[in-house]
Short mmCIF file of C-alpha atoms in Angstrom, two decimals:
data_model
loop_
_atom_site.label_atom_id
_atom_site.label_comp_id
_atom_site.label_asym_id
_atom_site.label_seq_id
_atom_site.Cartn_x
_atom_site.Cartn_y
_atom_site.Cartn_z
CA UNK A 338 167.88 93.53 241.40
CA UNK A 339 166.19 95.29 238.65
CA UNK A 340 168.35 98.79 237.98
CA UNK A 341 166.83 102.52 235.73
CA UNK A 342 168.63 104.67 234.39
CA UNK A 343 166.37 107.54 234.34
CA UNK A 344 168.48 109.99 232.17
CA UNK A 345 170.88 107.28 229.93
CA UNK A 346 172.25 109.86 227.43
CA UNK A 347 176.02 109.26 227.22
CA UNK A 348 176.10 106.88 230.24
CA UNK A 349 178.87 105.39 231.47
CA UNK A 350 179.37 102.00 229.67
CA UNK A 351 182.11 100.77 232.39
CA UNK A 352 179.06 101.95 235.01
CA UNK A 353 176.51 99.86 233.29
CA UNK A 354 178.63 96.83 233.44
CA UNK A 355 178.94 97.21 236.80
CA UNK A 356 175.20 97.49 237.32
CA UNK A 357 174.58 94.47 235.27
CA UNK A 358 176.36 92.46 237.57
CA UNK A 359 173.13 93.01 239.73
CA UNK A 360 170.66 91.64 237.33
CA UNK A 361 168.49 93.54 234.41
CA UNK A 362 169.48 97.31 233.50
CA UNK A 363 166.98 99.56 232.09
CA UNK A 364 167.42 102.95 230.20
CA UNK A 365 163.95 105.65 230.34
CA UNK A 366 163.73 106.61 226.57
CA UNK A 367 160.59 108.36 226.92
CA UNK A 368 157.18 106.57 227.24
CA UNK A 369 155.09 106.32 230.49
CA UNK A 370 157.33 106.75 233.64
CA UNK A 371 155.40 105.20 235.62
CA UNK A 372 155.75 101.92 234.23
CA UNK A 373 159.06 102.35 233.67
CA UNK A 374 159.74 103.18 237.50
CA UNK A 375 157.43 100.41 238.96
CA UNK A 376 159.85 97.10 238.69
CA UNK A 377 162.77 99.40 239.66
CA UNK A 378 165.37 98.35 243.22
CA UNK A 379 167.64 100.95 242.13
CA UNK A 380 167.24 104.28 240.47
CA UNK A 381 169.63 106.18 238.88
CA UNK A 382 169.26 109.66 238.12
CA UNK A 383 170.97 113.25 237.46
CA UNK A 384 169.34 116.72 237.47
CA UNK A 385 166.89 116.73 234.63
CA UNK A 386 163.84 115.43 237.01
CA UNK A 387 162.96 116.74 240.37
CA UNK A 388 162.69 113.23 242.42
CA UNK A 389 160.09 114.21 245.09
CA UNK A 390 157.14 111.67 246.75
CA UNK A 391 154.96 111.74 243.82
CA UNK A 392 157.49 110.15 241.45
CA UNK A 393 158.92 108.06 244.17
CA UNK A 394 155.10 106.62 244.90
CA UNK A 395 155.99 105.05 240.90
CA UNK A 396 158.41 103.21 242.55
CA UNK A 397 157.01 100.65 245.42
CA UNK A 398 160.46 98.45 244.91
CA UNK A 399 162.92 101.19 244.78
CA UNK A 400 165.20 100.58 247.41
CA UNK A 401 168.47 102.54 246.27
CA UNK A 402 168.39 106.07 244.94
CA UNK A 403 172.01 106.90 243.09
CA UNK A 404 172.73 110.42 242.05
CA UNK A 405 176.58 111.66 240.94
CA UNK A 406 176.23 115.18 242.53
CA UNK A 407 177.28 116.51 245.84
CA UNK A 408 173.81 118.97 246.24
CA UNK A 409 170.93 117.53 246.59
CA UNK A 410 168.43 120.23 246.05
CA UNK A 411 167.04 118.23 243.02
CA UNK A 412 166.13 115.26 245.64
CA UNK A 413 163.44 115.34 248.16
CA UNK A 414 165.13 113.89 250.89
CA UNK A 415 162.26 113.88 253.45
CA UNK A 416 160.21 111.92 250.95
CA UNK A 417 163.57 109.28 250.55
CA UNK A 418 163.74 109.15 254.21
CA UNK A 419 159.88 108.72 254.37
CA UNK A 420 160.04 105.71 251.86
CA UNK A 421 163.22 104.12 253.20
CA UNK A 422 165.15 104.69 250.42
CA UNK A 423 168.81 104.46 250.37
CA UNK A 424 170.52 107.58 249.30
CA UNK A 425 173.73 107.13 247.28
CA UNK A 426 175.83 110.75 246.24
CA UNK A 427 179.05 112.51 245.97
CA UNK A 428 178.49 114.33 249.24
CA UNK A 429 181.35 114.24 251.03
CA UNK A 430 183.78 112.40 248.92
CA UNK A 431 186.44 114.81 249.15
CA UNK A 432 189.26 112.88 248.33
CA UNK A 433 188.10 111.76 245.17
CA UNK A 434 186.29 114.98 244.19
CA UNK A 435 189.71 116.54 244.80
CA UNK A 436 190.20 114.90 240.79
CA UNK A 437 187.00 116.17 239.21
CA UNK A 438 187.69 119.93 237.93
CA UNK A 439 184.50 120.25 235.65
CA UNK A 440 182.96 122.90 237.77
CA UNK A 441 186.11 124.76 238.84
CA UNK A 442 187.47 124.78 235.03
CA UNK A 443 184.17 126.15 233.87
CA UNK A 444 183.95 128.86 236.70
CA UNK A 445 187.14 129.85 235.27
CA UNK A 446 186.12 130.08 232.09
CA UNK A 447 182.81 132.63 233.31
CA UNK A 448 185.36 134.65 235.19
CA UNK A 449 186.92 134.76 231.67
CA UNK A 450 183.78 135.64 229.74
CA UNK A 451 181.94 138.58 231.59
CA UNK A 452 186.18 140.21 232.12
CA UNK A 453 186.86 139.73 228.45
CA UNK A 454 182.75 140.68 227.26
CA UNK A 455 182.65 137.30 225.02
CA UNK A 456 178.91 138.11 224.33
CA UNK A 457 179.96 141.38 223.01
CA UNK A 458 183.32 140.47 221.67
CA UNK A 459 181.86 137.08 219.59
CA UNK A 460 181.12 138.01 215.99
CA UNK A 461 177.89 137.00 214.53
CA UNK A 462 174.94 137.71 212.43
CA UNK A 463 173.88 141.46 214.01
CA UNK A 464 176.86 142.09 216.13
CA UNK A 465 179.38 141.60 212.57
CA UNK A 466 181.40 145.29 213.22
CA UNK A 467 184.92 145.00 213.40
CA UNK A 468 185.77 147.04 216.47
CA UNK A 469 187.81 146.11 219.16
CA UNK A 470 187.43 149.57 220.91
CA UNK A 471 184.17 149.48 221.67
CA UNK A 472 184.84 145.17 223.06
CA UNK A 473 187.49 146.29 224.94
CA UNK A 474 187.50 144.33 228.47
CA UNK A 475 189.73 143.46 231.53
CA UNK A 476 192.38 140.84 232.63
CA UNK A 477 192.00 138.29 235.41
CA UNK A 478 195.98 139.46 236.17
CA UNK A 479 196.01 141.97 238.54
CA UNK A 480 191.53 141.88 239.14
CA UNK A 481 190.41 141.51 242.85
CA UNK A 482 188.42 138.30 242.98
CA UNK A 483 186.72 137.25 245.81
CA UNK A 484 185.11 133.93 246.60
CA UNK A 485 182.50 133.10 248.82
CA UNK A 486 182.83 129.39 249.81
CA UNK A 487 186.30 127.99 250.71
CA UNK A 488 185.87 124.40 250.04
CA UNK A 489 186.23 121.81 247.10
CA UNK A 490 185.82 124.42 244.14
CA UNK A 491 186.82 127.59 246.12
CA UNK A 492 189.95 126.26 246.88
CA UNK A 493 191.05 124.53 243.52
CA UNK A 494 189.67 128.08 241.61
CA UNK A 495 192.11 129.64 243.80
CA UNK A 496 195.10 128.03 242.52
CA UNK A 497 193.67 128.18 239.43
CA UNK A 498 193.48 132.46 239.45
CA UNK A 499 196.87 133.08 241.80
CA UNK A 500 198.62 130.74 239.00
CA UNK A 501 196.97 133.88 236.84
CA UNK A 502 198.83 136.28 239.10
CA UNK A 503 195.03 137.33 240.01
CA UNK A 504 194.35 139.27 243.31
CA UNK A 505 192.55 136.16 245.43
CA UNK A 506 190.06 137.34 248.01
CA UNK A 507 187.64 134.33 249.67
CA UNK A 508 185.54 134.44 252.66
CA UNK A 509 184.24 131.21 254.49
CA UNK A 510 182.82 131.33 258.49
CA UNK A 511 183.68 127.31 258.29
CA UNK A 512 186.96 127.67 257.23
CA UNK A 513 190.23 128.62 259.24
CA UNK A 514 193.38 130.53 257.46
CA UNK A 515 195.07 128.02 255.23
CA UNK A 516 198.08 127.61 253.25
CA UNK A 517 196.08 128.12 250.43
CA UNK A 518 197.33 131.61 248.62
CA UNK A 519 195.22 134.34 249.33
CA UNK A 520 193.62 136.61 251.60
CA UNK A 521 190.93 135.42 254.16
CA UNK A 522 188.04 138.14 255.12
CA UNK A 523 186.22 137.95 258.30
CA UNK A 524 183.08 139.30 256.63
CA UNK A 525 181.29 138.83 253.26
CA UNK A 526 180.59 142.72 253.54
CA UNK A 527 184.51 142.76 253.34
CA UNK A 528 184.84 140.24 250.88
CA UNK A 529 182.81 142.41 248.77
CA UNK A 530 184.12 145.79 249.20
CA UNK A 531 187.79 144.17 248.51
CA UNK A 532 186.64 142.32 245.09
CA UNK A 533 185.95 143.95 241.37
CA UNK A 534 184.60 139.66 241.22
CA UNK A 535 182.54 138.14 243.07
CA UNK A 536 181.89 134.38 242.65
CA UNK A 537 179.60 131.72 244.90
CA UNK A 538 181.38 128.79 245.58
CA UNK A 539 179.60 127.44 248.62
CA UNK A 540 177.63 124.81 249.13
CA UNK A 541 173.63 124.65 249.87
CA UNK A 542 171.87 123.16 252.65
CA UNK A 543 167.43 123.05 252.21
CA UNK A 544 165.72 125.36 254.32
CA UNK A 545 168.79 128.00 254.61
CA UNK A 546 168.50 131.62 253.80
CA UNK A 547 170.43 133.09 250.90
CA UNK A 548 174.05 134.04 251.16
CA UNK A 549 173.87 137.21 249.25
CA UNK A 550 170.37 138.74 250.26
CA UNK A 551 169.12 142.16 248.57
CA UNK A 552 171.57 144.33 250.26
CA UNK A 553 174.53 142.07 249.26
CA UNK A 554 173.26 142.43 246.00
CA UNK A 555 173.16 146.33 246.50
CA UNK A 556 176.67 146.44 247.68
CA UNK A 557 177.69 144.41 244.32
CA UNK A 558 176.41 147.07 241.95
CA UNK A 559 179.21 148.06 239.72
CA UNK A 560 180.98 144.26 240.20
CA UNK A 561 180.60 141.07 238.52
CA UNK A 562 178.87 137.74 240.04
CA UNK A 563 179.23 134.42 239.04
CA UNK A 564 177.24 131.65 240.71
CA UNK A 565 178.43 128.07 239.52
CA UNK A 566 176.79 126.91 242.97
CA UNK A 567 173.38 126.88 243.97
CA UNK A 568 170.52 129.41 242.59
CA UNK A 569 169.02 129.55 246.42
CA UNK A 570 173.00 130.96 247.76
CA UNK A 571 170.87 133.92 245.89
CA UNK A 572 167.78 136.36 246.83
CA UNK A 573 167.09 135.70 242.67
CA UNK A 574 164.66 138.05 242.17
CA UNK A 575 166.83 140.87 244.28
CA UNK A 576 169.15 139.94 241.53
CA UNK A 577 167.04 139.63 238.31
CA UNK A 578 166.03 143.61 239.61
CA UNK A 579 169.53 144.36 239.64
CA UNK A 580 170.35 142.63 236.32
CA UNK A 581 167.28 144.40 234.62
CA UNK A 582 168.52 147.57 236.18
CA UNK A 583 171.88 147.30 234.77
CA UNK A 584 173.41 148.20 238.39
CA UNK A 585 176.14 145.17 237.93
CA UNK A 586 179.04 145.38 235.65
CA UNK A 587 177.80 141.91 234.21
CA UNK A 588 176.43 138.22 235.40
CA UNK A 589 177.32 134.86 234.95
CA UNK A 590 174.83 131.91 236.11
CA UNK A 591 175.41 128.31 235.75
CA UNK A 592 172.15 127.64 238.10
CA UNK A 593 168.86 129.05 239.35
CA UNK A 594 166.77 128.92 241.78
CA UNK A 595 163.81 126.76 240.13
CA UNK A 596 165.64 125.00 237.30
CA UNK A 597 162.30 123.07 236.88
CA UNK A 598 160.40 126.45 236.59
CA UNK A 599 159.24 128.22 233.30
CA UNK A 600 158.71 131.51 234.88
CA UNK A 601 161.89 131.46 236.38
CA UNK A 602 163.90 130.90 233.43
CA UNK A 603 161.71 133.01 231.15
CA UNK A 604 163.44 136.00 233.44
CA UNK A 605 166.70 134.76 233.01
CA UNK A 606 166.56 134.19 229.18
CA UNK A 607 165.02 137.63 229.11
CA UNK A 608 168.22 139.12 230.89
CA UNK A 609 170.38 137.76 228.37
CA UNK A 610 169.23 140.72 225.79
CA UNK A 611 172.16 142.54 228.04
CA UNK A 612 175.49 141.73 226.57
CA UNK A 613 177.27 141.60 230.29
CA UNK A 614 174.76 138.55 231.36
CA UNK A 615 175.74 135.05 230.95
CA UNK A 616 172.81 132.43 231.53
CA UNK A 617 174.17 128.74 231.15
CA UNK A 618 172.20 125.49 231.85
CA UNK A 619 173.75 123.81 235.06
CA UNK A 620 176.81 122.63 232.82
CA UNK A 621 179.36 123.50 234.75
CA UNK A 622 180.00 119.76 235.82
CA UNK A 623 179.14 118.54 233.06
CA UNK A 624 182.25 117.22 230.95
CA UNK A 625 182.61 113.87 229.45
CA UNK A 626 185.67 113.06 231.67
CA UNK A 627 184.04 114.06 234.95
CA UNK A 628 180.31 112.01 234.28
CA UNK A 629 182.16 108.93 233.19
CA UNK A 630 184.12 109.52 236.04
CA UNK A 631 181.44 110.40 238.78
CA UNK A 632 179.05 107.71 237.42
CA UNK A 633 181.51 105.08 237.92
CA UNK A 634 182.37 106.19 241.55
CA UNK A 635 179.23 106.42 242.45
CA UNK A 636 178.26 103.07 240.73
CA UNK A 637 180.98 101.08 242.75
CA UNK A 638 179.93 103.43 246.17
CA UNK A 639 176.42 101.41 245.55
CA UNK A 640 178.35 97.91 245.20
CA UNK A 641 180.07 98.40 248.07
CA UNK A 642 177.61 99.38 250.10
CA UNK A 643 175.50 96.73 249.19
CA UNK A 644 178.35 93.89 249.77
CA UNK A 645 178.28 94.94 253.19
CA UNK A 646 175.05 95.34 253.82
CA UNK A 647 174.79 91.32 252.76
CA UNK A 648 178.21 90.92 255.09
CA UNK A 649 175.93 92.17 258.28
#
């Protein structure tokens, strides 16, 4: 079986033994894709590339799609269904995912950023004064934070900010009252009101409305968001108006909507001339440790499943 590698930088070597094991590995450096994707049984990908029909018509042989995330908004899944093609993920690998902290460490560290005004308080070229009045921010201690999504990431940011001695709010229909420190809401409208923070921690599934629709947003003005989760949890351009209107105390946004789409970045990058808006590029899992780790899981999730498949 002939494996791609459709984005190869910094791949797992330990995964790419593995897949070697199969017969041939190749890594896309750039060229035609469609020649690179026509010999292909397995394909393995991340987010760079929206997989939909059109690329997957590249790719008569491909029998095994393999991607290390748990969403799969960058997939077309009716199209993999269509072809027959064998989905391999993180969804639903709790137990292990339980060990990767990537995105919870880096929600953290946005939580940090827009309480502390890094954009401001960073000296540079053009922003060179030395005056810590004026860059004056707040503490996590003591700050309201609420978080919408009780699962993987909701629950580890939790012990994360209560180890902080923050004030942890989190609201979750799916979810029951827990050990877990902190104080369950009933509503997101009381989530809200309770929380100075606000941050999206839930997961996405295709085809579902947004979480925090346009009067959400209206009931966040003067509060910070931070979405480390999905850009459609948000009505985005509800938000950009908000953003542009300055009616938030500041922004942080690991993801979008349409990470494939100009426009839709063009108004992001744009909002970043505001000092209290933080605009990063869906990094928040992305750490050396967890990729390596995450490739490899994946990786042996495909050899697995494809020892039993021969078994039956």
């Amino acid at each position: 079986m002939r494996t791609g590698v459709l984005e190869p930088g910094d791949f797992s070597p330990a995964a790419r033994e593995r897949l070697e094991a199969l017969g041939p590995v190749s890594l896309y450096e750039g060229g035609p894709l469609e020649r690179f994707l026509s010999e292909l049984d397995i394909l393995f990908v991340r987010l760079r590339r929206r997989i939909d029909d059109a690329l997957l018509a590249s790719a008569p042989r491909l029998r095994y799609l393999v991607s290390p995330t748990t969403g799969h908004t960058h997939l077309d899944l009716t199209a993999l269904h269509a072809r027959g093609v064998r989905l391999v993920s993180l969804a639903g690998e709790t137990d292990f995912l339980e060990g990767i902290r990537a995105t919870p460490e880096h929600t953290l560290g946005l939580i940090i950023a827009l309480l502390r005004r890094y954009r401001l308080a960073f000296l540079h070229e053009g922003n060179a004064d030395w005056d810590r009045d004026r860059r004056r921010g707040d503490e996590i201690a003591g700050t309201a934070i609420g978080l919408i999504g009780f699962g993987r990431v909701g629950r580890i940011l939790a012990r994360y900010l209560c180890a902080m001695d923050a004030q942890v709010h989190w609201h979750d229909p799916r979810v029951e009252e827990t050990e877990t420190a902190g104080r369950r809401h009933p509503s997101l409208a009381s989530l809200i009101e309770a929380s100075r923070v606000v941050v999206l921690c839930a997961s996405y599934k295709p085809g579902s409305p947004p979480i925090l629709g346009r009067a959400e947003i209206e009931a966040l003005a003067g509060r910070y968001l931070v979405n480390t989760a999905r850009g459609e949890l948000v009505d985005e351009p509800a938000l950009l108006d908000a953003v542009e209107a300055g009616r938030l105390a500041g922004v942080a946004v690991d993801v979008i909507a349409d990470e494939q789409g100009e426009p839709a970045l063009a108004r992001w990058l744009a909002a970043t001339r505001r000092h209290e808006v933080i605009v990063t590029p869906h990094v928040a899992g992305a750490t050396r440790r967890s990729m390596r780790l995450t490739e490899e899981f994946v990786t042996d999730k495909l050899l697995a499943l494809l020892t039993l498949e021969r078994c039956s």
